[in-house]
Amino acid sequence: MTFAFPATFRPEPPVALLTPDAVRAAVPDLGKLLCACVEDGAGIGFVLPLPETKAEAFWQSRLPALEAGEAFLMVARQGADIAGVVMLALAPQDNGLHRAEVAKLMVHPAHRRKGLARALMAAVDGLALSLGRWLLVLDTVTGDRAEKLYPTCGYRKVGVIPDYARGSHGALDATTVFYKDLR
């Protein structure tokens, strides 16, 4: 499979689905967004200090999956700024072609409380359905603000894994696992 916009999916503004080329061009802005969120304490896989070069390298490392159509990236814009982002990674296994993982939902601290995370999550639902994926999974740091968001978006809590990963400040954090059935 190679990247192609799903024929039946068009996100509502301010959300946009980016092509791999658009992601490549946006790597510096995506890197700044990632750094700002990690500096604000987001538990999204990075520990401080996070140099912009490392943040940019992360987004560049996602390009092969985006180009192969194995993952998709959507952004929410505020004016010309990328204010938020979310990824949908398709399960590649033959027995998992009905499921996908929601990953790297983040909204810049200066753009929070404007409904962007909720808009990105609604767009992920539409994208997943357009790709024939109806079971979504995700995880978040236990106690993080996102843990309260996901149930309001229809996600059900599976459970908590203690000491799952280091948070942005280096301490071990638990993670809460969620799923959503879109059928």
Coordinates of C-alpha atoms in Angstrom, one line a residue:
M1 CA 0.0 0.0 0.0
T2 CA 1.2 3.5 -0.7
F3 CA -0.1 6.8 0.5
A4 CA -3.4 7.9 -0.9
F5 CA -6.1 10.1 0.6
P6 CA -9.0 8.0 1.6
A7 CA -11.7 8.7 -1.0
T8 CA -14.5 9.1 1.5
F9 CA -12.7 11.1 4.2
R10 CA -12.4 14.9 4.4
P11 CA -11.7 16.4 7.9
E12 CA -13.5 19.5 9.1
P13 CA -11.4 22.6 9.4
P14 CA -9.2 23.4 11.3
V15 CA -8.1 19.8 10.9
A16 CA -6.2 18.7 7.8
L17 CA -4.8 15.4 6.7
L18 CA -1.3 15.9 5.5
T19 CA 0.4 14.1 2.6
P20 CA 3.9 12.8 3.3
D21 CA 5.4 15.7 1.3
A22 CA 3.4 18.2 3.4
V23 CA 4.7 16.4 6.6
R24 CA 8.2 16.6 5.3
A25 CA 7.8 20.4 4.7
A26 CA 6.3 20.8 8.2
V27 CA 9.0 18.9 10.1
P28 CA 10.5 22.1 11.6
D29 CA 7.1 23.2 12.9
L30 CA 6.2 19.7 14.1
G31 CA 9.5 19.6 15.9
K32 CA 8.7 22.9 17.7
L33 CA 5.3 21.6 18.6
L34 CA 6.7 18.4 20.1
C35 CA 9.3 20.3 22.1
A36 CA 6.7 22.7 23.5
C37 CA 4.5 19.8 24.6
V38 CA 7.3 17.9 26.2
E39 CA 8.6 21.0 28.0
D40 CA 5.0 21.4 29.3
G41 CA 5.2 17.9 30.8
A42 CA 3.5 15.8 28.1
G43 CA 4.3 12.1 28.4
I44 CA 4.7 11.3 24.7
G45 CA 7.8 9.3 24.6
F46 CA 10.5 11.9 25.3
V47 CA 12.6 13.0 28.3
L48 CA 13.9 16.5 28.8
P49 CA 16.0 18.0 27.6
L50 CA 14.6 17.5 24.1
P51 CA 16.7 19.3 21.4
E52 CA 14.7 20.4 18.3
T53 CA 17.0 18.3 16.1
K54 CA 15.9 15.2 18.0
A55 CA 12.2 16.2 17.8
E56 CA 12.6 16.8 14.0
A57 CA 14.3 13.5 13.6
F58 CA 11.3 11.8 15.3
W59 CA 8.9 13.3 12.7
Q60 CA 11.3 12.4 9.8
S61 CA 11.4 8.8 11.1
R62 CA 7.6 8.6 10.7
L63 CA 7.8 9.4 6.9
P64 CA 8.4 5.8 5.7
A65 CA 5.2 4.6 7.4
L66 CA 3.3 7.7 6.1
E67 CA 4.6 7.1 2.5
A68 CA 3.6 3.4 2.7
G69 CA 0.1 4.2 3.8
E70 CA 0.7 2.4 7.1
A71 CA 0.1 5.6 9.1
F72 CA -1.6 9.0 8.7
L73 CA -0.9 12.4 10.3
M74 CA -3.5 15.1 10.8
V75 CA -2.9 18.6 12.1
A76 CA -5.1 21.3 13.6
R77 CA -4.1 24.8 12.5
Q78 CA -4.6 28.2 14.2
G79 CA -3.9 30.7 11.5
A80 CA -0.7 29.6 9.8
D81 CA 0.5 27.7 13.0
I82 CA 0.3 24.0 13.5
A83 CA -1.4 24.0 16.9
G84 CA -2.1 20.3 17.3
V85 CA -1.4 16.9 15.7
V86 CA -2.5 13.3 15.9
M87 CA -1.4 10.1 14.2
L88 CA -3.3 7.0 13.2
A89 CA -1.1 3.9 12.8
L90 CA -2.8 1.0 11.1
A91 CA -2.3 -2.5 12.6
P92 CA -0.3 -4.5 9.9
Q93 CA -1.2 -8.0 11.0
D94 CA -3.6 -10.1 8.9
N95 CA -5.7 -10.7 12.0
G96 CA -5.8 -7.0 12.9
L97 CA -6.9 -5.3 9.8
H98 CA -9.9 -3.9 11.7
R99 CA -7.8 -2.0 14.2
A100 CA -5.5 1.0 14.5
E101 CA -3.6 2.9 17.1
V102 CA -4.1 6.6 17.9
A103 CA -0.8 8.1 18.7
K104 CA 1.0 11.4 19.5
L105 CA -2.1 13.5 20.2
M106 CA -0.7 16.9 21.2
V107 CA -1.9 20.5 21.3
H108 CA 0.5 23.3 21.8
P109 CA 0.2 24.8 25.3
A110 CA -0.7 28.2 23.8
H111 CA -3.6 26.7 21.9
R112 CA -5.3 24.5 24.5
R113 CA -8.9 24.8 25.7
K114 CA -10.1 25.7 22.2
G115 CA -11.5 22.3 21.3
L116 CA -8.6 21.3 19.1
A117 CA -7.9 17.9 20.8
R118 CA -11.5 17.0 20.5
A119 CA -11.6 18.0 16.8
L120 CA -8.5 15.9 16.1
M121 CA -10.0 12.9 17.9
A122 CA -13.3 13.3 15.9
A123 CA -11.2 13.4 12.7
V124 CA -9.3 10.3 13.7
D125 CA -12.7 8.4 14.1
G126 CA -13.7 9.5 10.6
L127 CA -10.3 8.6 9.1
A128 CA -10.3 5.2 10.8
L129 CA -13.8 4.3 9.5
S130 CA -12.9 5.5 6.0
L131 CA -10.0 3.0 6.1
G132 CA -12.2 0.1 7.4
R133 CA -10.7 0.3 10.9
W134 CA -13.3 0.3 13.6
L135 CA -11.3 -0.7 16.7
L136 CA -9.0 2.1 18.0
V137 CA -6.5 1.8 20.9
L138 CA -4.4 4.3 22.7
D139 CA -2.5 4.9 25.9
T140 CA -1.7 8.0 28.0
V141 CA 0.1 8.9 31.1
T142 CA -2.1 8.1 34.1
G143 CA -3.2 11.3 35.7
D144 CA -2.5 13.4 32.6
R145 CA -5.1 15.8 31.3
A146 CA -5.6 13.6 28.3
E147 CA -6.8 10.7 30.6
K148 CA -9.9 12.8 31.3
L149 CA -10.4 13.7 27.6
Y150 CA -10.6 10.2 26.1
P151 CA -13.7 9.0 27.9
T152 CA -15.5 12.1 26.8
C153 CA -14.6 11.1 23.2
G154 CA -16.1 7.6 23.7
Y155 CA -13.0 5.7 24.8
R156 CA -13.3 3.0 27.4
K157 CA -10.6 2.4 30.0
V158 CA -9.0 -1.0 29.8
G159 CA -6.6 -0.6 32.8
V160 CA -3.4 0.9 34.2
I161 CA 0.1 -0.4 33.8
P162 CA 2.3 0.9 36.7
D163 CA 5.8 2.3 36.0
Y164 CA 5.3 1.9 32.2
A165 CA 7.6 4.7 31.0
R166 CA 9.7 7.6 32.0
G167 CA 7.8 11.0 31.9
S168 CA 9.3 14.1 30.4
H169 CA 11.0 14.9 33.7
G170 CA 12.5 11.4 34.1
A171 CA 10.3 9.8 36.8
L172 CA 8.5 6.6 36.0
D173 CA 4.8 7.0 35.2
A174 CA 1.9 4.6 35.0
T175 CA 0.0 4.5 31.7
T176 CA -3.7 4.0 31.1
V177 CA -4.9 2.0 28.1
F178 CA -8.1 2.8 26.3
Y179 CA -10.1 1.5 23.3
K180 CA -13.0 2.6 21.2
D181 CA -15.3 0.5 19.1
L182 CA -16.6 2.7 16.2
R183 CA -19.2 0.1 15.0

